[in-house]
Short mmCIF file of C-alpha atoms and ligand atoms in Angstrom, two decimals:
data_model
loop_
_atom_site.label_atom_id
_atom_site.label_comp_id
_atom_site.label_asym_id
_atom_site.label_seq_id
_atom_site.Cartn_x
_atom_site.Cartn_y
_atom_site.Cartn_z
CA UNK A 31 -40.26 -246.42 105.68
CA UNK A 32 -37.87 -246.94 102.83
CA UNK A 33 -35.00 -244.49 102.48
CA UNK A 34 -35.22 -244.48 98.68
CA UNK A 35 -38.19 -245.43 96.54
CA UNK A 36 -37.73 -245.59 92.79
CA UNK A 37 -40.87 -245.97 90.70
CA UNK A 38 -40.65 -246.87 87.01
CA UNK A 39 -37.39 -245.02 86.53
CA UNK A 40 -36.08 -245.02 82.97
CA UNK A 41 -33.05 -243.30 81.53
CA UNK A 42 -31.84 -242.79 77.97
CA UNK A 43 -28.64 -240.91 77.17
CA UNK A 44 -28.95 -237.96 74.77
CA UNK A 45 -27.60 -240.16 71.96
CA UNK A 46 -30.67 -242.38 72.44
CA UNK A 47 -28.92 -245.26 74.20
CA UNK A 48 -31.28 -246.79 76.75
CA UNK A 49 -29.51 -247.37 80.09
CA UNK A 50 -32.45 -248.14 82.39
CA UNK A 51 -35.93 -249.41 81.59
CA UNK A 52 -38.65 -248.89 84.16
CA UNK A 53 -36.71 -249.66 87.33
CA UNK A 54 -38.72 -249.91 90.54
CA UNK A 55 -36.87 -250.58 93.79
CA UNK A 56 -36.59 -249.48 97.39
CA UNK A 57 -33.54 -249.09 99.62
CA UNK A 58 -34.09 -249.58 103.34
CA UNK A 59 -32.32 -247.81 106.17
CA UNK A 60 -29.23 -249.60 107.47
CA UNK A 61 -29.07 -252.25 104.77
CA UNK A 62 -26.20 -253.06 102.46
CA UNK A 63 -27.74 -253.50 99.02
CA UNK A 64 -25.68 -254.90 96.18
CA UNK A 65 -26.39 -254.24 92.52
CA UNK A 66 -24.84 -256.83 90.27
CA UNK A 67 -24.84 -256.62 86.52
CA UNK A 68 -22.54 -256.94 83.53
CA UNK A 69 -20.88 -254.03 81.72
CA UNK A 70 -23.47 -251.69 80.32
CA UNK A 71 -26.24 -252.97 82.63
CA UNK A 72 -26.97 -249.43 83.83
CA UNK A 73 -25.35 -249.66 87.28
CA UNK A 74 -23.39 -246.38 87.04
CA UNK A 75 -26.38 -244.61 85.54
CA UNK A 76 -28.57 -245.80 88.41
CA UNK A 77 -26.09 -244.52 91.03
CA UNK A 78 -25.73 -241.16 89.25
CA UNK A 79 -29.51 -240.82 89.30
CA UNK A 80 -29.72 -241.79 92.99
CA UNK A 81 -27.01 -239.19 93.77
CA UNK A 82 -29.10 -236.44 92.17
CA UNK A 83 -26.42 -235.90 89.52
CA UNK A 84 -28.57 -236.78 86.51
CA UNK A 85 -32.36 -236.78 86.30
CA UNK A 86 -34.32 -239.78 85.03
CA UNK A 87 -35.95 -239.50 81.61
CA UNK A 88 -39.15 -240.70 83.27
CA UNK A 89 -40.29 -242.09 86.61
CA UNK A 90 -40.30 -240.86 90.19
CA UNK A 91 -37.77 -241.08 93.00
CA UNK A 92 -38.38 -240.39 96.69
CA UNK A 93 -35.80 -239.92 99.44
CA UNK A 94 -37.36 -240.30 102.90
CA UNK A 95 -40.75 -239.77 101.29
CA UNK A 96 -39.81 -236.51 99.57
CA UNK A 97 -39.69 -236.52 95.78
CA UNK A 98 -36.43 -235.69 93.98
CA UNK A 99 -38.40 -233.10 92.00
CA UNK A 100 -39.21 -231.33 95.29
CA UNK A 101 -35.59 -231.57 96.53
CA UNK A 102 -34.25 -230.25 93.21
CA UNK A 103 -36.36 -227.10 93.55
CA UNK A 104 -34.67 -225.96 96.78
CA UNK A 105 -30.92 -225.24 97.18
CA UNK A 106 -30.97 -225.95 100.92
CA UNK A 107 -32.65 -229.33 100.32
CA UNK A 108 -30.03 -230.23 97.71
CA UNK A 109 -27.29 -229.26 100.20
CA UNK A 110 -28.91 -231.36 102.91
CA UNK A 111 -29.27 -234.31 100.52
CA UNK A 112 -25.57 -234.12 99.57
CA UNK A 113 -24.63 -234.04 103.25
CA UNK A 114 -26.59 -237.26 103.77
CA UNK A 115 -25.98 -239.14 100.52
CA UNK A 116 -22.55 -239.49 98.96
CA UNK A 117 -21.29 -241.37 95.90
CA UNK A 118 -17.90 -242.99 95.56
CA UNK A 119 -17.42 -242.61 91.79
CA UNK A 120 -16.24 -245.41 89.56
CA UNK A 121 -13.24 -243.29 88.55
CA UNK A 122 -11.27 -242.17 91.65
CA UNK A 123 -9.71 -239.31 89.66
CA UNK A 124 -13.13 -237.60 89.72
CA UNK A 125 -12.94 -237.51 93.52
CA UNK A 126 -9.27 -236.59 93.94
CA UNK A 127 -8.36 -233.09 92.82
CA UNK A 128 -6.23 -231.58 95.63
CA UNK A 129 -2.47 -231.43 96.05
CA UNK A 130 -2.43 -234.02 98.84
CA UNK A 131 -4.58 -236.94 99.96
CA UNK A 132 -5.15 -235.16 103.30
CA UNK A 133 -6.62 -232.11 101.51
CA UNK A 134 -8.92 -234.31 99.47
CA UNK A 135 -10.15 -236.13 102.58
CA UNK A 136 -10.55 -232.74 104.33
CA UNK A 137 -12.48 -231.17 101.47
CA UNK A 138 -15.96 -232.52 102.33
CA UNK A 139 -16.00 -232.04 106.12
CA UNK A 140 -14.15 -228.67 105.86
CA UNK A 141 -17.52 -227.01 105.26
CA UNK A 142 -19.06 -228.74 108.26
CA UNK A 143 -16.35 -228.80 110.93
CA UNK A 144 -13.17 -227.04 112.03
CA UNK A 145 -10.17 -227.40 114.36
CA UNK A 146 -9.74 -230.64 116.26
CA UNK A 147 -13.12 -231.98 115.08
CA UNK A 148 -12.07 -231.66 111.45
CA UNK A 149 -8.66 -233.15 112.16
CA UNK A 150 -10.27 -236.15 113.89
CA UNK A 151 -12.70 -236.77 111.01
CA UNK A 152 -9.85 -236.75 108.52
CA UNK A 153 -7.63 -238.99 110.64
CA UNK A 154 -10.47 -241.42 111.28
CA UNK A 155 -11.28 -241.73 107.55
CA UNK A 156 -7.59 -242.21 106.67
CA UNK A 157 -7.30 -244.88 109.37
CA UNK A 158 -10.45 -246.71 108.29
CA UNK A 159 -8.97 -247.02 104.80
CA UNK A 160 -5.47 -247.81 106.14
CA UNK A 161 -3.84 -244.89 104.35
CA UNK A 162 -2.50 -242.59 107.12
CA UNK A 163 0.94 -243.05 105.57
CA UNK A 164 -0.30 -241.59 102.27
CA UNK A 165 -1.76 -238.39 103.78
CA UNK A 166 0.92 -236.06 102.44
CA UNK A 167 1.30 -237.68 99.02
CA UNK A 168 -0.05 -236.19 95.82
CA UNK A 169 -3.04 -238.28 94.63
CA UNK A 170 -1.51 -238.60 91.16
CA UNK A 171 1.50 -240.37 92.67
CA UNK A 172 -0.68 -243.16 94.03
CA UNK A 173 -1.31 -246.62 92.62
CA UNK A 174 -4.82 -247.49 91.40
CA UNK A 175 -5.68 -249.29 94.66
CA UNK A 176 -4.29 -246.46 96.80
CA UNK A 177 -6.35 -243.94 94.82
CA UNK A 178 -9.45 -246.07 95.35
CA UNK A 179 -8.83 -246.09 99.13
CA UNK A 180 -8.25 -242.32 99.13
CA UNK A 181 -11.48 -241.73 97.19
CA UNK A 182 -13.45 -243.84 99.67
CA UNK A 183 -11.77 -241.99 102.59
CA UNK A 184 -12.83 -238.65 101.07
CA UNK A 185 -16.45 -239.79 101.36
CA UNK A 186 -16.12 -241.44 104.80
CA UNK A 187 -14.78 -238.18 106.28
CA UNK A 188 -18.12 -236.51 105.49
CA UNK A 189 -19.85 -239.18 107.59
CA UNK A 190 -22.90 -239.46 105.30
CA UNK A 191 -25.94 -241.59 106.16
CA UNK A 192 -25.93 -243.27 102.76
CA UNK A 193 -22.88 -244.31 100.78
CA UNK A 194 -23.32 -245.27 97.14
CA UNK A 195 -20.31 -247.08 95.69
CA UNK A 196 -19.60 -247.70 92.01
CA UNK A 197 -17.24 -250.65 91.40
CA UNK A 198 -15.43 -250.09 94.73
CA UNK A 199 -13.24 -253.19 94.39
CA UNK A 200 -11.76 -252.22 91.01
CA UNK A 201 -7.96 -251.91 91.49
CA UNK A 202 -8.06 -253.29 95.04
CA UNK A 203 -5.85 -256.25 95.92
CA UNK A 204 -7.12 -259.15 98.05
CA UNK A 205 -6.29 -257.35 101.31
CA UNK A 206 -8.00 -254.20 100.09
CA UNK A 207 -11.11 -256.15 99.12
CA UNK A 208 -11.23 -257.97 102.46
CA UNK A 209 -10.82 -254.82 104.49
CA UNK A 210 -13.49 -253.02 102.45
CA UNK A 211 -15.83 -255.96 103.02
CA UNK A 212 -15.17 -255.83 106.79
CA UNK A 213 -15.65 -252.06 106.83
CA UNK A 214 -19.04 -252.27 105.10
CA UNK A 215 -20.17 -255.08 107.40
CA UNK A 216 -19.07 -253.04 110.43
CA UNK A 217 -20.72 -249.81 109.30
CA UNK A 218 -24.01 -251.08 107.88
CA UNK A 219 -26.83 -250.67 110.37
CA UNK A 220 -25.59 -247.18 111.19
CA UNK A 221 -25.18 -246.37 107.52
CA UNK A 222 -26.89 -247.55 104.38
CA UNK A 223 -24.84 -248.85 101.47
CA UNK A 224 -25.73 -249.31 97.82
CA UNK A 225 -22.85 -251.03 96.07
CA UNK A 226 -22.83 -251.57 92.33
CA UNK A 227 -20.34 -254.01 90.91
CA UNK A 228 -19.68 -256.68 88.36
CA UNK A 229 -17.59 -258.32 91.11
CA UNK A 230 -20.43 -260.67 92.05
CA UNK A 231 -18.32 -262.66 94.48
CA UNK A 232 -17.53 -259.55 96.55
CA UNK A 233 -21.16 -258.43 96.53
CA UNK A 234 -22.58 -261.83 97.48
CA UNK A 235 -20.18 -262.07 100.44
CA UNK A 236 -20.72 -258.51 101.64
CA UNK A 237 -24.34 -257.42 101.34
CA UNK A 238 -27.74 -258.29 102.87
CA UNK A 239 -29.75 -258.02 99.67
CA UNK A 240 -28.97 -258.23 95.98
CA UNK A 241 -30.53 -256.80 92.87
CA UNK A 242 -29.58 -258.33 89.54
CA UNK A 243 -29.71 -255.58 86.97
CA UNK A 244 -29.59 -255.64 83.23
CA UNK A 245 -31.33 -252.42 82.22
CA UNK A 246 -34.30 -253.87 84.13
CA UNK A 247 -34.47 -255.39 87.60
CA UNK A 248 -34.11 -259.11 86.92
CA UNK A 249 -34.20 -260.23 90.53
CA UNK A 250 -34.23 -258.85 94.07
CA UNK A 251 -33.59 -261.04 97.11
CA UNK A 252 -30.96 -262.40 99.46
CA UNK A 253 -27.45 -263.34 98.27
CA UNK A 254 -28.10 -267.11 98.42
CA UNK A 255 -31.17 -266.80 96.21
CA UNK A 256 -29.29 -264.49 93.85
CA UNK A 257 -26.51 -267.05 93.51
CA UNK A 258 -29.05 -269.79 92.72
CA UNK A 259 -30.70 -267.63 90.08
CA UNK A 260 -27.36 -266.77 88.52
CA UNK A 261 -26.35 -270.43 88.41
CA UNK A 262 -29.79 -271.81 87.57
CA UNK A 263 -30.37 -269.45 84.68
CA UNK A 264 -26.87 -269.94 83.39
CA UNK A 265 -26.11 -266.31 83.99
CA UNK A 266 -22.82 -267.14 85.67
CA UNK A 267 -20.55 -265.76 82.99
CA UNK A 268 -22.74 -262.68 82.63
CA UNK A 269 -22.47 -261.95 86.33
CA UNK A 270 -18.80 -262.80 86.73
CA UNK A 271 -19.13 -266.02 88.69
CA UNK A 272 -17.67 -269.38 87.89
CA UNK A 273 -20.39 -271.94 87.13
CA UNK A 274 -20.88 -274.66 89.75
CA UNK A 275 -18.89 -277.81 89.01
P1 LIG B 457 -22.65 -250.14 83.90
O1 LIG B 457 -22.25 -249.19 84.99
O2 LIG B 457 -23.55 -251.23 84.39
O3 LIG B 457 -21.48 -250.69 83.14
P2 LIG B 457 -23.64 -247.77 82.54
O4 LIG B 457 -24.67 -247.17 83.42
O5 LIG B 457 -22.27 -247.16 82.55
O6 LIG B 457 -23.56 -249.35 82.84
O7 LIG B 457 -24.14 -247.75 81.03
C1 LIG B 457 -25.45 -248.16 80.66
C2 LIG B 457 -25.61 -247.96 79.16
O8 LIG B 457 -25.56 -246.56 78.85
C3 LIG B 457 -24.53 -248.60 78.30
O9 LIG B 457 -25.13 -249.08 77.15
C4 LIG B 457 -23.58 -247.47 78.01
O10 LIG B 457 -22.92 -247.67 76.79
C5 LIG B 457 -24.51 -246.28 77.95
N1 LIG B 457 -23.85 -245.04 78.37
C6 LIG B 457 -23.20 -244.82 79.54
N2 LIG B 457 -22.75 -243.54 79.62
C7 LIG B 457 -23.12 -242.95 78.46
C8 LIG B 457 -22.96 -241.63 77.91
N3 LIG B 457 -22.34 -240.67 78.61
N4 LIG B 457 -23.47 -241.39 76.69
C9 LIG B 457 -24.12 -242.35 76.01
N5 LIG B 457 -24.33 -243.60 76.44
C10 LIG B 457 -23.83 -243.91 77.66
#
Protein backbone atom coordinates (compact mmCIF):
# COMPACT_ATOMS: atom_id res chain seq x y z
CA UNK A 1 0.00 0.00 0.00
CA UNK A 2 1.18 3.49 -0.73
CA UNK A 3 2.00 5.72 2.21
CA UNK A 4 0.56 8.81 0.52
CA UNK A 5 -1.97 8.92 -2.29
CA UNK A 6 -2.78 12.27 -3.85
CA UNK A 7 -5.71 12.38 -6.24
CA UNK A 8 -6.30 15.41 -8.47
CA UNK A 9 -4.90 17.83 -5.92
CA UNK A 10 -5.07 21.48 -6.94
CA UNK A 11 -4.11 24.56 -5.00
CA UNK A 12 -4.63 28.26 -5.64
CA UNK A 13 -3.41 30.92 -3.22
CA UNK A 14 -6.01 33.39 -1.94
CA UNK A 15 -4.73 35.98 -4.44
CA UNK A 16 -5.78 33.58 -7.21
CA UNK A 17 -2.30 32.38 -8.17
CA UNK A 18 -2.47 28.74 -9.23
CA UNK A 19 0.33 26.70 -7.61
CA UNK A 20 -0.78 23.14 -8.38
CA UNK A 21 -3.09 21.81 -11.09
CA UNK A 22 -4.62 18.39 -10.59
CA UNK A 23 -1.64 16.54 -9.14
CA UNK A 24 -2.00 12.78 -8.73
CA UNK A 25 0.88 10.84 -7.20
CA UNK A 26 1.71 8.18 -4.66
CA UNK A 27 4.62 7.91 -2.23
CA UNK A 28 5.70 4.41 -1.25
CA UNK A 29 7.09 3.28 2.08
CA UNK A 30 10.88 3.36 2.33
CA UNK A 31 11.51 5.18 -0.94
CA UNK A 32 13.40 8.39 -1.50
CA UNK A 33 11.28 10.41 -3.91
CA UNK A 34 12.69 13.54 -5.50
CA UNK A 35 10.56 16.40 -6.78
CA UNK A 36 12.39 18.54 -9.29
CA UNK A 37 11.02 21.74 -10.71
CA UNK A 38 11.98 25.34 -11.38
CA UNK A 39 11.13 28.29 -9.13
CA UNK A 40 7.40 28.65 -8.78
CA UNK A 41 6.70 25.05 -9.89
CA UNK A 42 4.65 24.41 -6.75
CA UNK A 43 7.19 22.28 -4.86
CA UNK A 44 6.89 24.13 -1.53
CA UNK A 45 3.12 24.26 -1.84
CA UNK A 46 3.00 20.50 -2.42
CA UNK A 47 5.13 19.81 0.69
CA UNK A 48 3.03 22.17 2.82
CA UNK A 49 -0.08 20.31 1.69
CA UNK A 50 1.51 16.90 2.39
CA UNK A 51 2.49 18.14 5.88
CA UNK A 52 -1.13 18.99 6.67
CA UNK A 53 -0.21 22.68 7.00
CA UNK A 54 -2.42 23.95 4.18
CA UNK A 55 -5.44 22.23 2.66
CA UNK A 56 -5.80 21.70 -1.09
CA UNK A 57 -8.36 23.82 -2.93
CA UNK A 58 -9.66 20.57 -4.42
CA UNK A 59 -8.69 16.91 -4.57
CA UNK A 60 -8.16 14.15 -2.04
CA UNK A 61 -5.13 13.00 -0.07
CA UNK A 62 -4.74 9.74 1.84
CA UNK A 63 -2.06 8.81 4.37
CA UNK A 64 -1.92 5.05 4.94
CA UNK A 65 -5.38 4.81 3.41
CA UNK A 66 -6.96 7.40 5.72
CA UNK A 67 -8.12 10.64 4.14
CA UNK A 68 -6.63 13.96 5.28
CA UNK A 69 -10.20 15.17 5.82
CA UNK A 70 -10.67 12.36 8.37
CA UNK A 71 -7.32 13.08 10.07
CA UNK A 72 -8.08 16.81 10.26
CA UNK A 73 -11.28 16.12 12.19
CA UNK A 74 -9.50 14.49 15.13
CA UNK A 75 -6.82 16.18 17.32
CA UNK A 76 -5.24 12.86 18.31
CA UNK A 77 -4.95 11.83 14.64
CA UNK A 78 -3.30 15.15 13.79
CA UNK A 79 -0.85 14.63 16.67
CA UNK A 80 -0.10 11.11 15.49
CA UNK A 81 0.40 12.33 11.92
CA UNK A 82 2.86 15.02 13.07
CA UNK A 83 4.77 12.42 15.06
CA UNK A 84 5.14 10.33 11.89
CA UNK A 85 5.52 12.99 9.19
CA UNK A 86 7.85 15.95 9.54
CA UNK A 87 8.81 18.76 7.17
CA UNK A 88 12.21 20.41 6.98
CA UNK A 89 11.11 23.90 5.86
CA UNK A 90 12.78 25.79 3.05
CA UNK A 91 13.65 28.58 5.49
CA UNK A 92 15.62 27.19 8.48
CA UNK A 93 14.65 30.23 10.58
CA UNK A 94 11.10 28.82 10.71
CA UNK A 95 12.47 25.74 12.48
CA UNK A 96 14.98 27.41 14.80
CA UNK A 97 13.45 29.53 17.55
CA UNK A 98 15.25 28.55 20.79
CA UNK A 99 18.23 30.11 22.52
CA UNK A 100 20.57 27.25 21.59
CA UNK A 101 20.83 24.63 18.86
CA UNK A 102 20.55 21.91 21.53
CA UNK A 103 17.19 23.29 22.72
CA UNK A 104 15.89 23.40 19.17
CA UNK A 105 16.93 19.80 18.53
CA UNK A 106 15.41 18.83 21.91
CA UNK A 107 12.11 20.59 21.25
CA UNK A 108 10.41 17.84 19.19
CA UNK A 109 11.39 14.73 21.19
CA UNK A 110 10.95 16.57 24.54
CA UNK A 111 7.24 15.73 24.37
CA UNK A 112 7.96 12.08 23.65
CA UNK A 113 11.00 11.18 25.77
CA UNK A 114 12.91 12.21 28.89
CA UNK A 115 16.21 11.68 30.71
CA UNK A 116 18.90 9.63 29.03
CA UNK A 117 16.59 8.66 26.15
CA UNK A 118 16.03 12.30 25.26
CA UNK A 119 19.71 13.10 25.63
CA UNK A 120 20.62 10.23 23.29
CA UNK A 121 18.10 11.31 20.63
CA UNK A 122 19.48 14.83 20.67
CA UNK A 123 23.11 13.70 20.57
CA UNK A 124 22.41 11.24 17.77
CA UNK A 125 20.69 13.90 15.62
CA UNK A 126 23.52 16.39 16.24
CA UNK A 127 26.07 13.72 15.31
CA UNK A 128 24.23 12.67 12.16
CA UNK A 129 24.38 16.29 10.97
CA UNK A 130 27.97 16.75 12.22
CA UNK A 131 27.09 19.68 14.48
CA UNK A 132 27.84 18.49 18.05
CA UNK A 133 30.24 21.42 18.32
CA UNK A 134 27.40 23.87 17.64
CA UNK A 135 25.06 22.53 20.36
CA UNK A 136 25.46 25.48 22.72
CA UNK A 137 25.49 28.21 20.07
CA UNK A 138 22.57 30.53 19.42
CA UNK A 139 20.96 29.61 16.06
CA UNK A 140 21.16 33.23 14.90
CA UNK A 141 24.95 33.10 15.23
CA UNK A 142 25.19 30.29 12.69
CA UNK A 143 26.06 30.45 9.01
CA UNK A 144 23.39 29.53 6.45
CA UNK A 145 24.76 26.00 6.03
CA UNK A 146 25.05 25.48 9.79
CA UNK A 147 21.45 26.62 10.24
CA UNK A 148 20.35 24.19 7.55
CA UNK A 149 22.10 21.32 9.38
CA UNK A 150 20.55 22.38 12.69
CA UNK A 151 17.08 22.52 11.13
CA UNK A 152 17.49 19.01 9.70
CA UNK A 153 18.79 17.77 13.11
CA UNK A 154 15.68 19.21 14.80
CA UNK A 155 13.57 16.92 12.62
CA UNK A 156 15.85 13.86 12.85
CA UNK A 157 15.66 13.95 16.67
CA UNK A 158 11.90 13.29 16.44
CA UNK A 159 12.68 10.10 14.49
CA UNK A 160 9.69 10.45 12.13
CA UNK A 161 8.74 7.76 9.60
CA UNK A 162 8.50 10.28 6.77
CA UNK A 163 10.77 13.26 6.23
CA UNK A 164 9.73 15.90 3.72
CA UNK A 165 12.55 18.26 2.76
CA UNK A 166 12.20 21.58 0.94
CA UNK A 167 15.40 22.67 -0.85
CA UNK A 168 17.62 20.89 1.71
CA UNK A 169 20.87 21.64 -0.14
CA UNK A 170 20.37 25.41 -0.23
CA UNK A 171 23.32 26.98 1.66
CA UNK A 172 25.16 23.66 2.01
CA UNK A 173 28.75 23.42 0.79
CA UNK A 174 30.01 20.40 -1.17
CA UNK A 175 30.79 18.45 2.01
CA UNK A 176 27.38 19.26 3.43
CA UNK A 177 25.67 18.12 0.24
CA UNK A 178 27.66 14.88 0.12
CA UNK A 179 26.99 14.02 3.74
CA UNK A 180 23.27 14.77 3.33
CA UNK A 181 23.20 12.51 0.27
CA UNK A 182 24.90 9.70 2.24
CA UNK A 183 22.54 10.20 5.17
CA UNK A 184 19.43 9.92 2.98
CA UNK A 185 20.81 6.84 1.23
CA UNK A 186 21.60 5.26 4.60
CA UNK A 187 18.22 6.05 6.15
CA UNK A 188 15.86 5.33 3.26
CA UNK A 189 14.28 1.91 3.59
CA UNK A 190 13.66 2.56 7.28
CA UNK A 191 12.33 6.01 6.54
CA UNK A 192 10.58 7.56 3.58
CA UNK A 193 11.89 10.77 2.04
CA UNK A 194 10.22 13.29 -0.23
CA UNK A 195 12.79 15.85 -1.29
CA UNK A 196 11.85 18.90 -3.32
CA UNK A 197 14.61 20.83 -4.99
CA UNK A 198 15.69 22.76 -8.02
CA UNK A 199 19.11 21.16 -7.41
CA UNK A 200 18.46 18.47 -10.02
CA UNK A 201 21.97 17.07 -9.81
CA UNK A 202 21.63 16.37 -6.07
CA UNK A 203 18.19 14.79 -6.54
CA UNK A 204 19.21 12.59 -9.47
CA UNK A 205 22.20 11.25 -7.49
CA UNK A 206 20.29 10.70 -4.26
CA UNK A 207 16.79 9.36 -4.86
CA UNK A 208 15.12 6.19 -6.21
CA UNK A 209 12.34 7.93 -8.11
CA UNK A 210 11.83 11.38 -9.57
CA UNK A 211 8.81 13.51 -10.30
CA UNK A 212 9.26 16.47 -12.62
CA UNK A 213 6.83 19.13 -11.51
CA UNK A 214 5.71 22.32 -13.11
CA UNK A 215 2.31 22.96 -11.55
CA UNK A 216 1.40 19.57 -13.05
CA UNK A 217 3.24 16.26 -12.89
CA UNK A 218 5.27 16.25 -16.10
CA UNK A 219 6.99 12.93 -15.51
CA UNK A 220 7.43 10.23 -12.88
CA UNK A 221 10.10 7.54 -13.14
CA UNK A 222 13.66 6.60 -12.26
CA UNK A 223 16.49 9.17 -12.21
CA UNK A 224 18.04 7.94 -15.49
CA UNK A 225 14.75 8.33 -17.34
CA UNK A 226 14.19 11.73 -15.74
CA UNK A 227 17.61 12.88 -16.93
CA UNK A 228 16.82 11.71 -20.48
CA UNK A 229 13.51 13.54 -20.45
CA UNK A 230 15.13 16.71 -19.15
CA UNK A 231 17.82 16.56 -21.83
CA UNK A 232 15.60 15.26 -24.62
CA UNK A 233 12.93 17.88 -24.13
CA UNK A 234 15.48 20.62 -23.76
CA UNK A 235 14.34 21.24 -20.23
CA UNK A 236 17.91 21.31 -18.95
CA UNK A 237 18.05 24.97 -18.10
CA UNK A 238 14.58 24.81 -16.55
CA UNK A 239 15.65 21.99 -14.27
CA UNK A 240 19.08 23.31 -13.41
CA UNK A 241 21.19 20.84 -15.35
CA UNK A 242 23.85 21.56 -17.90
CA UNK A 243 22.84 20.31 -21.35
CA UNK A 244 24.78 17.30 -22.66
CA UNK A 245 27.75 18.28 -24.81
P1 LIG B 1 8.41 26.37 -5.67
O1 LIG B 1 8.58 25.85 -4.27
O2 LIG B 1 8.45 25.28 -6.70
O3 LIG B 1 9.36 27.48 -6.01
P2 LIG B 1 5.93 27.50 -4.68
O4 LIG B 1 5.10 26.37 -4.20
O5 LIG B 1 6.68 28.31 -3.65
O6 LIG B 1 6.93 26.97 -5.82
O7 LIG B 1 5.02 28.53 -5.50
C1 LIG B 1 4.10 28.10 -6.49
C2 LIG B 1 3.36 29.32 -7.02
O8 LIG B 1 2.56 29.89 -5.98
C3 LIG B 1 4.26 30.45 -7.50
O9 LIG B 1 3.67 31.02 -8.61
C4 LIG B 1 4.30 31.40 -6.34
O10 LIG B 1 4.51 32.72 -6.78
C5 LIG B 1 2.93 31.23 -5.74
N1 LIG B 1 2.92 31.46 -4.29
C6 LIG B 1 3.70 30.86 -3.36
N2 LIG B 1 3.40 31.27 -2.11
C7 LIG B 1 2.41 32.19 -2.26
C8 LIG B 1 1.65 33.00 -1.35
N3 LIG B 1 1.86 32.92 -0.03
N4 LIG B 1 0.71 33.81 -1.86
C9 LIG B 1 0.49 33.87 -3.19
N5 LIG B 1 1.14 33.14 -4.11
C10 LIG B 1 2.10 32.30 -3.66
